[in-house]
XYZ file of N, CA and C in Angstrom:
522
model
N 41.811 -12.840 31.698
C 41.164 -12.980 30.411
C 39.695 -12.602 30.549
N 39.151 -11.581 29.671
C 38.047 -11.031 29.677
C 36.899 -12.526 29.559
N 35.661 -12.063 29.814
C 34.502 -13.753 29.335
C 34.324 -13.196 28.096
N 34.291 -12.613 27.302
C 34.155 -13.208 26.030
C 35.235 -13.406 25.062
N 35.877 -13.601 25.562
C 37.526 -13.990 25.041
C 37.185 -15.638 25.204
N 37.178 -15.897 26.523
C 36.859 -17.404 26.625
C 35.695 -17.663 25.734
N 34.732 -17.303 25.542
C 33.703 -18.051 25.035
C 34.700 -18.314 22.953
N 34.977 -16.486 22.495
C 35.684 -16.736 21.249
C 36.569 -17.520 21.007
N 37.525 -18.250 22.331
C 38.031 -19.288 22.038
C 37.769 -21.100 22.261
N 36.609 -20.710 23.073
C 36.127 -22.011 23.310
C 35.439 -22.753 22.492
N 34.692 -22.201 21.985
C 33.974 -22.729 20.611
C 34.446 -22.839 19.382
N 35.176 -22.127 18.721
C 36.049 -22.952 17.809
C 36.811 -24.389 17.828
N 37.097 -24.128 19.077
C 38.225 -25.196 19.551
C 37.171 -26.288 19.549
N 36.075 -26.284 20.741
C 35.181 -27.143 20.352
C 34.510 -27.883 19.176
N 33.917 -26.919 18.420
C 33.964 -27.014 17.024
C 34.307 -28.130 16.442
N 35.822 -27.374 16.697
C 36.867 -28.313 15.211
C 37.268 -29.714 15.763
N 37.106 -29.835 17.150
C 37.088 -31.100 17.804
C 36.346 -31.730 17.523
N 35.001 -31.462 17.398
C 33.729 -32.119 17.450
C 33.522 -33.026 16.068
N 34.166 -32.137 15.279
C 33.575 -32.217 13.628
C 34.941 -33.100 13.552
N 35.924 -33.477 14.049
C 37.126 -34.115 13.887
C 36.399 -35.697 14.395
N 36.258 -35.098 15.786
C 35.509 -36.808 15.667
C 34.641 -37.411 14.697
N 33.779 -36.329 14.786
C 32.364 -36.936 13.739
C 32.951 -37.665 12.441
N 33.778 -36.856 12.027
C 34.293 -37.333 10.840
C 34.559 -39.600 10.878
N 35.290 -39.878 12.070
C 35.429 -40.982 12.670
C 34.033 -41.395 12.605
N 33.202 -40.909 13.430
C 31.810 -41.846 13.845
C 30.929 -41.382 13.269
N 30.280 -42.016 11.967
C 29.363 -41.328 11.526
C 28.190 -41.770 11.629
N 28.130 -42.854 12.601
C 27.275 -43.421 13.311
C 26.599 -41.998 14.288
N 27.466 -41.335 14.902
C 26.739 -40.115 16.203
C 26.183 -39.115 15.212
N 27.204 -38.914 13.806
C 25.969 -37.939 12.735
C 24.528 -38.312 12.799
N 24.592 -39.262 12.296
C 23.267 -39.988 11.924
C 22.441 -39.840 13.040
N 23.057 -40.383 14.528
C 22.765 -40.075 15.884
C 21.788 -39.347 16.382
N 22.687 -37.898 15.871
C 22.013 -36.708 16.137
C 21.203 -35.964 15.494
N 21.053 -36.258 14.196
C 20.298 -35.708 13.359
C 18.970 -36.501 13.471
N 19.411 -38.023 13.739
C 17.657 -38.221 13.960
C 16.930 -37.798 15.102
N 17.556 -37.997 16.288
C 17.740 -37.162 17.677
C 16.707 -35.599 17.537
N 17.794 -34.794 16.889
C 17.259 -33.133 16.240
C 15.874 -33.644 15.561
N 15.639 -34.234 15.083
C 14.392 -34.722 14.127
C 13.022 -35.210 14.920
N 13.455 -36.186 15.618
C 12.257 -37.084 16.399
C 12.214 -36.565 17.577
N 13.109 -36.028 17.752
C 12.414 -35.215 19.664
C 11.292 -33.999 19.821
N 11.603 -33.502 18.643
C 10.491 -32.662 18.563
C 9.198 -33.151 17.893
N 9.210 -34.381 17.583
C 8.064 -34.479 16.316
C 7.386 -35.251 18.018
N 8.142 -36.020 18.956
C 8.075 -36.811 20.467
C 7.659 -35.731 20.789
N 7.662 -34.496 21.269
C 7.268 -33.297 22.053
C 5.855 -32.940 21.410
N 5.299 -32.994 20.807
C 4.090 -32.399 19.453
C 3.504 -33.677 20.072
N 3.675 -35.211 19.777
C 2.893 -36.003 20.013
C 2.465 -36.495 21.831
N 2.988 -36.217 22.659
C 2.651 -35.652 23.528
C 2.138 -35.003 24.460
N 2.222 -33.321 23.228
C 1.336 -32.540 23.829
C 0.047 -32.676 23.337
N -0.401 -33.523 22.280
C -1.391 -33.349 21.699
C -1.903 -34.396 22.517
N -1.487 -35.835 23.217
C -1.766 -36.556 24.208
C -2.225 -35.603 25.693
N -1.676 -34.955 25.594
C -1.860 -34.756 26.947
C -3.322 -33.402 26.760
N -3.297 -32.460 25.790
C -4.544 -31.989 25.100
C -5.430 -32.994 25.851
N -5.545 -34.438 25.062
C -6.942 -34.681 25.059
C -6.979 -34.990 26.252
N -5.956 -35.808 27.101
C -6.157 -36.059 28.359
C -6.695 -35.372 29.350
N -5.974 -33.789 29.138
C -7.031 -32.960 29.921
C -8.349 -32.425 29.875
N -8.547 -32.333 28.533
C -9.614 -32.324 27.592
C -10.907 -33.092 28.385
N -10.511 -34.353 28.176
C -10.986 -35.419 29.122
C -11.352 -35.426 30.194
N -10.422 -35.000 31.211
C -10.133 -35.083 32.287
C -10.108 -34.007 32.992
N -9.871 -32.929 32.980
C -9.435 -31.608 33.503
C -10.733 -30.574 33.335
N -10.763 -29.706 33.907
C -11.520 -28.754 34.313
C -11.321 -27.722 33.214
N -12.023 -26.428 32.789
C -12.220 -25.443 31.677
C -10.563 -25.178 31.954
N -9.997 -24.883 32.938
C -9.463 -23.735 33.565
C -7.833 -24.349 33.176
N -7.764 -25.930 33.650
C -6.525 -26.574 33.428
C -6.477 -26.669 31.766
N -7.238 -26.689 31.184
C -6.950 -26.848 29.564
C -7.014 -25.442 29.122
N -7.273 -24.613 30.021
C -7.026 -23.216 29.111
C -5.662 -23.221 29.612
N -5.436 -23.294 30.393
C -3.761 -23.329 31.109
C -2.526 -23.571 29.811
N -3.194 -25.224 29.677
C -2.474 -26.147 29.081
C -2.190 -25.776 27.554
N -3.222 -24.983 27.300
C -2.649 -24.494 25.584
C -2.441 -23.143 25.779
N -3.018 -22.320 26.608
C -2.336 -20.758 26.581
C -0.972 -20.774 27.102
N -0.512 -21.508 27.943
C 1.306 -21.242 28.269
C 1.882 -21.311 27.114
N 2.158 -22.953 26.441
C 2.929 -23.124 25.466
C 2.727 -22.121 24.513
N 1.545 -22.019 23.846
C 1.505 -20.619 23.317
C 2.362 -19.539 23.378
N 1.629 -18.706 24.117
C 2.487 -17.954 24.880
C 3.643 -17.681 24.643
N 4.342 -18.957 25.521
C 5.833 -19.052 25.321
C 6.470 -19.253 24.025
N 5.842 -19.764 23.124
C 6.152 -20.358 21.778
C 6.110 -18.700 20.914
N 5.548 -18.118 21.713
C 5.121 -16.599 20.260
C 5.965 -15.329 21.060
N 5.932 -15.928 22.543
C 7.227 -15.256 22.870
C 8.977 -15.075 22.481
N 9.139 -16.202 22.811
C 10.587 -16.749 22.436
C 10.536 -16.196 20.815
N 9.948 -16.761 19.887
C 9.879 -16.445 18.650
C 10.134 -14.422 18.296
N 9.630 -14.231 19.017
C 9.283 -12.342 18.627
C 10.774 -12.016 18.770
N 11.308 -12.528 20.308
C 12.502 -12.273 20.712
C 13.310 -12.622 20.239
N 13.553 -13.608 19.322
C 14.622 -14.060 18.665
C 14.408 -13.467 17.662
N 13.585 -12.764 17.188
C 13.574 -11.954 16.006
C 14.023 -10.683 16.045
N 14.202 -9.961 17.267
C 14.455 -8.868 18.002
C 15.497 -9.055 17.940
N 16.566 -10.190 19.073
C 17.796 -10.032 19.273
C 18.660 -11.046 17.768
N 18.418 -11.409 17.423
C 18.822 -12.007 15.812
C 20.074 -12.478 15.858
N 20.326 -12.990 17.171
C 21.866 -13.768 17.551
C 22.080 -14.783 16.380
N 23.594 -14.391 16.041
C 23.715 -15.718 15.043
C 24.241 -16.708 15.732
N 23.985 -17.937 14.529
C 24.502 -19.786 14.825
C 25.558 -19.854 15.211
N 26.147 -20.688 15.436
C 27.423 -20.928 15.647
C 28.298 -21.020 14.557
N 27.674 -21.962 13.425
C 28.068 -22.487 12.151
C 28.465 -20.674 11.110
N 27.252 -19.976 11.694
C 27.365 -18.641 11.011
C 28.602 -18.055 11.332
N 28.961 -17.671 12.353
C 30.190 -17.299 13.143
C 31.400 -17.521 12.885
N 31.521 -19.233 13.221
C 32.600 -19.529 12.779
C 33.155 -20.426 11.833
N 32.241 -19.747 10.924
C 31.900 -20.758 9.225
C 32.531 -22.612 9.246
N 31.633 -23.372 10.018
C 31.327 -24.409 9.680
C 29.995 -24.726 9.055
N 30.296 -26.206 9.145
C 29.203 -26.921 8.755
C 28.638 -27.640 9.247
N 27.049 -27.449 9.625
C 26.144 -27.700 10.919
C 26.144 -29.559 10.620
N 26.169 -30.263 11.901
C 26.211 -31.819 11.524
C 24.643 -31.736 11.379
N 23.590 -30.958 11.943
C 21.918 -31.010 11.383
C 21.670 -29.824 10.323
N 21.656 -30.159 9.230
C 21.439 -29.352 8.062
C 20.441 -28.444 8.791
N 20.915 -27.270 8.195
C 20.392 -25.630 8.453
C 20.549 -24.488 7.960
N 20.158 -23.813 7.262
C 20.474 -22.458 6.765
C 20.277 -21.512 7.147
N 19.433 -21.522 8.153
C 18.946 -19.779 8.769
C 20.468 -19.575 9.313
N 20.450 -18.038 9.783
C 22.418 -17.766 9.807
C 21.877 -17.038 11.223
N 20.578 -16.367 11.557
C 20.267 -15.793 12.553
C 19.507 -16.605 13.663
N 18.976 -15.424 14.256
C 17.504 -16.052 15.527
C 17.833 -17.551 15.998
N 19.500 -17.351 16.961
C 19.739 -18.840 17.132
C 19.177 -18.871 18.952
N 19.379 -17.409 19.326
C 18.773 -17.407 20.763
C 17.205 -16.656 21.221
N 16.907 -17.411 21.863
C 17.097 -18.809 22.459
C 16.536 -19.653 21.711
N 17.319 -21.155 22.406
C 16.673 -22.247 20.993
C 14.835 -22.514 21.654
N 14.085 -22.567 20.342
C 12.792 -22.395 20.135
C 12.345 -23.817 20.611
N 13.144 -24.839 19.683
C 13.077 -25.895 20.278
C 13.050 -26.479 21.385
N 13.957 -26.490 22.149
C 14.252 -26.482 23.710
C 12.936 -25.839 24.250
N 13.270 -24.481 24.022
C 12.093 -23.589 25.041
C 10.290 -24.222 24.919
N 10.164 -24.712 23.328
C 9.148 -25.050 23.336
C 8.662 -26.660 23.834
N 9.789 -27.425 24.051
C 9.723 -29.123 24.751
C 10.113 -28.711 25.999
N 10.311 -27.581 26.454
C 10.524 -27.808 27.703
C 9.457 -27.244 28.185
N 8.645 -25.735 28.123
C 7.275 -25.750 28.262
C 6.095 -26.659 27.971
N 6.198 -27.495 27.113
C 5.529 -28.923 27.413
C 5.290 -30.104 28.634
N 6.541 -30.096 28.624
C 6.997 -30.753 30.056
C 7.221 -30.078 31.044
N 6.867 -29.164 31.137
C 6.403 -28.156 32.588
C 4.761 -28.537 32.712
N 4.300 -28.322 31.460
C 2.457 -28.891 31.154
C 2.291 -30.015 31.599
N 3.308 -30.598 31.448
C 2.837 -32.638 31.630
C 3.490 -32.704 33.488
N 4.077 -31.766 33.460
C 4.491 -31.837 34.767
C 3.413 -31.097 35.915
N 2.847 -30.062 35.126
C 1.130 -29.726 35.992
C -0.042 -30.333 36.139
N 0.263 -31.797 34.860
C -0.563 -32.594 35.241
C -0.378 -33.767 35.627
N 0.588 -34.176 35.462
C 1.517 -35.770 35.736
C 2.482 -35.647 36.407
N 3.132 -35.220 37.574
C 4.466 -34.930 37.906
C 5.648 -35.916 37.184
N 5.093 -37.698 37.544
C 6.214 -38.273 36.688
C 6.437 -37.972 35.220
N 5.510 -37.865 34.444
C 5.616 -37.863 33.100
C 6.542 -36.339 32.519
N 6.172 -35.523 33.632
C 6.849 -34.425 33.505
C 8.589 -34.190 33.509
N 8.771 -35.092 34.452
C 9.938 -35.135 34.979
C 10.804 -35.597 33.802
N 10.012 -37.424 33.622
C 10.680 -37.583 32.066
C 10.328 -36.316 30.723
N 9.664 -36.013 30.730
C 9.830 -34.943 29.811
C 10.768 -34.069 29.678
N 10.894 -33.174 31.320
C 12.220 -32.283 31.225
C 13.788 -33.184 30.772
N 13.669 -33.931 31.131
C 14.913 -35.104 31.063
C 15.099 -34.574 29.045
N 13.882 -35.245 28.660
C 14.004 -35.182 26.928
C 14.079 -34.048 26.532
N 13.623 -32.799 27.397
C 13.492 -31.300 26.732
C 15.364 -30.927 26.939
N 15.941 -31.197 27.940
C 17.072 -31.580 27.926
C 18.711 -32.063 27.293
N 17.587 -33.047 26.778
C 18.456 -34.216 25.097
C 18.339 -33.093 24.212
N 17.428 -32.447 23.898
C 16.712 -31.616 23.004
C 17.753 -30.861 22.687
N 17.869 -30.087 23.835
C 19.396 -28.714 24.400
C 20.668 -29.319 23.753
N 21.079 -30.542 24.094
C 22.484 -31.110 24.252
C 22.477 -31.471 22.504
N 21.362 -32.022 21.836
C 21.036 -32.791 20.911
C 21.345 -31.315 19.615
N 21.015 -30.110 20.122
C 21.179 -29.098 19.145
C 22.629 -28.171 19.288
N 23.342 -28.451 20.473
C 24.783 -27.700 20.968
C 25.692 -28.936 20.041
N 25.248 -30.304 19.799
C 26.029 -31.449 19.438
C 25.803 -30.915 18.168
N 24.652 -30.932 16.933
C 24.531 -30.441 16.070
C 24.795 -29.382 15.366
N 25.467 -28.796 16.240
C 26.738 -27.177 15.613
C 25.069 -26.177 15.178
N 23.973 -26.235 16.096
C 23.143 -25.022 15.196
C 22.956 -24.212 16.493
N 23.201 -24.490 17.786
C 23.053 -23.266 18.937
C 23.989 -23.930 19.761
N 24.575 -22.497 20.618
C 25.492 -22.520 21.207
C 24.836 -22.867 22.724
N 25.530 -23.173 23.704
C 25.117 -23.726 25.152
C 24.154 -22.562 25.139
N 24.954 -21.581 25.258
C 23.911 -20.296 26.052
C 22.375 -20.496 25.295
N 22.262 -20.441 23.878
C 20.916 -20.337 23.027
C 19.659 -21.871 23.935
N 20.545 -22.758 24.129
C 20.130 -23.847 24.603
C 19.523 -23.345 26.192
N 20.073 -23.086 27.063
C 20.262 -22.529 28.408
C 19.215 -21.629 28.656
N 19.375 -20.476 27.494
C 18.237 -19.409 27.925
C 17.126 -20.281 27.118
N 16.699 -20.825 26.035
C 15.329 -22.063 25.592
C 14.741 -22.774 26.938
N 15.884 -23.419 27.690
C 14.980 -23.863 28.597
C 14.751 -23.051 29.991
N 15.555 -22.374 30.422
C 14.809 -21.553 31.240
C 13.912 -20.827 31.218
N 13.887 -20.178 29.653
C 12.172 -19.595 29.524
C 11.188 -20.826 29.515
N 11.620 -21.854 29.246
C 10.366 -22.851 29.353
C 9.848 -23.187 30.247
N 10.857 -23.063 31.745
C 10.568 -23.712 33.051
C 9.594 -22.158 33.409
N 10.334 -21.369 33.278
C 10.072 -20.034 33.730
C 8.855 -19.762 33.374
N 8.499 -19.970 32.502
C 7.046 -19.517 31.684
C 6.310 -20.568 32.051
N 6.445 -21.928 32.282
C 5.232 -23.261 32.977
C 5.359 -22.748 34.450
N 6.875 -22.100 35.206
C 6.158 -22.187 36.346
C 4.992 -20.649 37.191
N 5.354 -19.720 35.957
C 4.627 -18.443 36.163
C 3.244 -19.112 35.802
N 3.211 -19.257 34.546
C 2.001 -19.538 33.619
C 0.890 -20.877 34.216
N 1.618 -22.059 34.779
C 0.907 -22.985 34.964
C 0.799 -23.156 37.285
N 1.905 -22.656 37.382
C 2.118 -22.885 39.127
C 1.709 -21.957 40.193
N 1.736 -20.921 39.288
C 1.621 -19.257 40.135
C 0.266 -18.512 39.624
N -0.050 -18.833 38.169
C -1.405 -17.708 37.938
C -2.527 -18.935 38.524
């Protein structure tokens, strides 16, 4: 069996499983949608913590660091998903996303992910622990939007590897 045979049948199947349970627990709807909601608004408050901290604390050089990566990465990922214009999952295989959404394109890579996880590469150049928990949540982030029917593993997968990828070029190596 060719790989994208598996993937065209794996995700439906998944899918209609998923949305079968949900239907049962609408406790994990609710779940995940606040999940999709507050992890990113948790990632923003954060980085804006950790801003002043270095601000504070850090040298010209670590706070130019600290806002030119995410940047960066944030206007990167973005261009590219505008380029490659991969659709949702929900688009594909006409469901209905458990986190309300309408865009039908630009699902790879997820922006989200890529952009909490370049955060926590930041908090991880300046805090190793805090970092660590961060990747952990940039993580939830991934799982929290594959659960929510709006990106598929892969969109999730390539989000955070450009995030690690881009904190560890951007913040470890220049």
């Amino acid at each position: 069996m060719e790989e994208g045979n598996k993937e065209e049948n794996f995700y439906p199947q998944f899918y209609k499983k998923l949305y079968q349970w949900y239907e049962k627990h609408l406790w994990a709807v609710r779940t995940v949608n606040v999940l999709y909601h507050l992890l990113p608004a948790l990632a923003v408050l954060c980085y804006v913590d950790l801003l002043g901290l270095v601000y504070i604390n850090g040298g010209r050089i670590m706070l130019l660091k600290v806002i030119l990566v995410p940047f960066i990465t944030f206007a990167g990922v973005s261009v590219f998903r505008k380029c490659v214009n991969a659709k949702r999952p929900y688009t594909i295989y006409g469901t209905t996303p458990i986190v309300a959404k309408d865009k039908t394109g630009e699902s790879m890579p997820s922006r989200h992910t890529a952009s909490f996880t370049v955060i926590a590469m930041t908090w991880l150049y300046v805090n190793p622990a805090a970092g660590v928990i961060m990747l952990v949540l940039a993580f939830l982030m991934g799982v929290v939007s594959v659960l929510g029917g709006v990106h598929f593993v892969k969109d999730v997968l390539a989000g955070y590897s450009a995030g690690v990828l881009m904190g560890i070029i951007g913040l470890f190596l220049i």
